[in-house]
C-alpha cells in the first residue's frame, strides 16, 4: 500500500482513500490481511516512539499469561510466577485374599496375625480397597542461593475411614520446603533409604524395612551427586509399654545422619539415628544403624538388581510402619526404662523377563529382644518370603500379582 497517502487534514477523504479503506475492511473480514504486518510496515518509515508502552499484537496474550513447558520433567509454568508446577499422584487398588486370617486386611503386619488355637486362627478373608492412592503437588523456582521447592502429598491410608463405606480421611504424607541443601517439614526420615525399597504389591513390603515420614530439619550435601551425606533433627516419637502413667514427652529431638556412595555397580548407604526415651524417673538415649543399598546385575540382564538392608540397635521399632505400637521398650513399676533390642535384615532380587514383565523375590526377618515384663504373646520376631509378577502394559499403568508367606 506504499505510494498512497491519505490526508487527515481534509474533512472528506479522497475517493482513492475511501476505496483503499473499504478494501482493507474487506480483507480483514475475510481474514486475508494480518494487521500486525500493516503495523510493521508503517513502523519501517515512522521513528520509534519510546514514550508510549508498546501494544500487544491483536489476538495474542501477554507472555506471562501463557502456560508453557516447565523447567523440570512433566511440569508447566505458572502465569505470573517465577517457577513451575507439576501435579502428580496415582490410583492404587489392592485386592487381597488371605488363606489364613492376617488380622488386618489393608496391609501385612505380623503382630496382628492370630496365634495358633485362637478364635480367629485359620479363617480366610477377602478385602479390596484403594486407600493407598495419593495426589501430590511439586513447585520449583530458581533463586540466588539455589532451587526453591515445595512438595505436598496427600494420602488416604492411616487416618479414620470405614471399611463399610470406604470413606477414608485425607491426610498429609509429605509437606516439605527445600531451599538449596536444606529441607524443612515432613518427609522420609533420614534414617530410611527409599531407593532400596523393593517393588512389592503389598505396600507393607518386607520386614526390616524402615518406613517413616517424620517432621524435622535436614541438610543434604550432594543429593544429586554420586557421593552424598546428610544430617538433621527429627520429631522424637518413642512408643513404650508398661507403666504409661510415668511416660514423659521427649526433651530433645532425634538425631539422624547418613553417608551414600554410588558407583557403576550400584550404591551403598549407611545411616544412624538416636532417640530419647523418658519417664518420670528415667531418661534413656537409644538408637541404631542401618546399612542398605542396591547392586546392579548386568551379567543376568541389563536391568536386574539386588536390594538389601540390615539394621541393629535398640528402641527404634516405631521406625517400621508395619508394626503396632508399644514395642520400643518397657517402663517398669519403678519408672525405669528397658529398651527393646532390634536386629533385622532383608534382601530382594528383581529379574526383568521382558521390557514390560518383571518379578521381585524377597526374604526378610526380624528378631526383637523384648525386656522382661512384656506379655508372653507380644511380638518378638518373625520372617517373611514373597514373590510377584509385575506387568507394565503402558507407561503409567502397573498390574501385579504377589504371593507372601
Steps between C-alpha positions, in 0.01 A plus 500: 500500500801730459471800262161615634447746780174602662491850642347532845459875458235473234148464628411261222742221404581465136328230289830309494521494881138392530558217254814381684318516834213287371749253353685469833176440692403229250836326528489516880151354500612212279809442716735565208674799654727480808468827693840443665663503156337835418620643829850367434509662153395832644768468767771474236450861390395645837751583777459285814298659778677413824258694716206262452451147630513256205166339423455123479418364153130443443376152594801418720550461876784651702786253546437471876144378439597202284558155656816346357729206576664529840862470607476137619341180375120512444466849646335816370570866564260702715394831340637787704718275720875436471476122532341187358241259639447128456183323613541128559364203688363155438204273554603183683243222527580204726307174481609266780412142584641345818506122518527544877380802694772768507304708752527819292369508145657813349869422552709207620608550860632201693403606853129480405516138379277289730683247712457129441192370675335842535142566392614684185764244403453334160226726365553618142397852402462726197545879477522762226579869547665803341632658819857524376405742220651847526536837329794742515611848396861588420599868455854613416654841432859625459655730760840661557592232756364197314172345397198562722253211518169427672370143491164399650347153478162394635416136575202307632649217705549518873236752606141408584274345237242228498540168325126499433481823301870544403486862615866557584622824650767688306823570686843645430765249394764753401516875553851631448668823390851484354746780436850414387618207712244547778167323554231618741182306575373145487673260263665158502714462810872538448539157663318316220609434142204524258717400201568156650129419538410196287204508261218315674123487450452501876580857603630372833796345321754269663589506869798703622421784260492837684207702370423822684402852399625730772490881543832669549786703354756331277814593309613298197825558314533365146150352482523462120867399504650148518622563855286683754443542871236656722403567861214657689253495784160329500194476718561242778218245528610222731212259565523308828295247695466427870418767755396769251386729780869572555585566132615854416546691176850511357707814569740461207450422128607182330836539328542339158778486242620303198778458244445358150746370239395424142694334219418320173438177691236664723510683833523447875363723776574507873268691732466537875254651745443568869172534688431604857272296727372666818302417808436691818812350659716381210656636181645263240673578168465220246568466127611283215684463169364411158708366208322485164562510128434359156733303273461487122516153340573568131641148448140368531306775321568870457242599765525218755597614850525395865384728782583443866481652846608410852445674834619458858451700818232555759186703556407594141223253407271799430703567184330200336150569368380140512508467879254591770611735776661445835798288395781755545544410863338451838450726802500281809314575821799690637500732197821360354518453122620183329541530122420231243797366307451496122667281236365462148589464133343462158611414148312529170598384152320657202508323164377655173343237276427755227478880479143476632515198736709469815503311830632571848591226749556619857585350837526672838511437873467682832625408846395712800664466839200599713562612858371283781147607584340489155199271473587150367296562183694817403657490156866401525600444137427308185590448137332559166534374142343656192494477120310693234450561131455861385379615157529846346269499194544877460723759663268611782318173577632215715332168578642242736422179683693394809517205738632553855569252777 
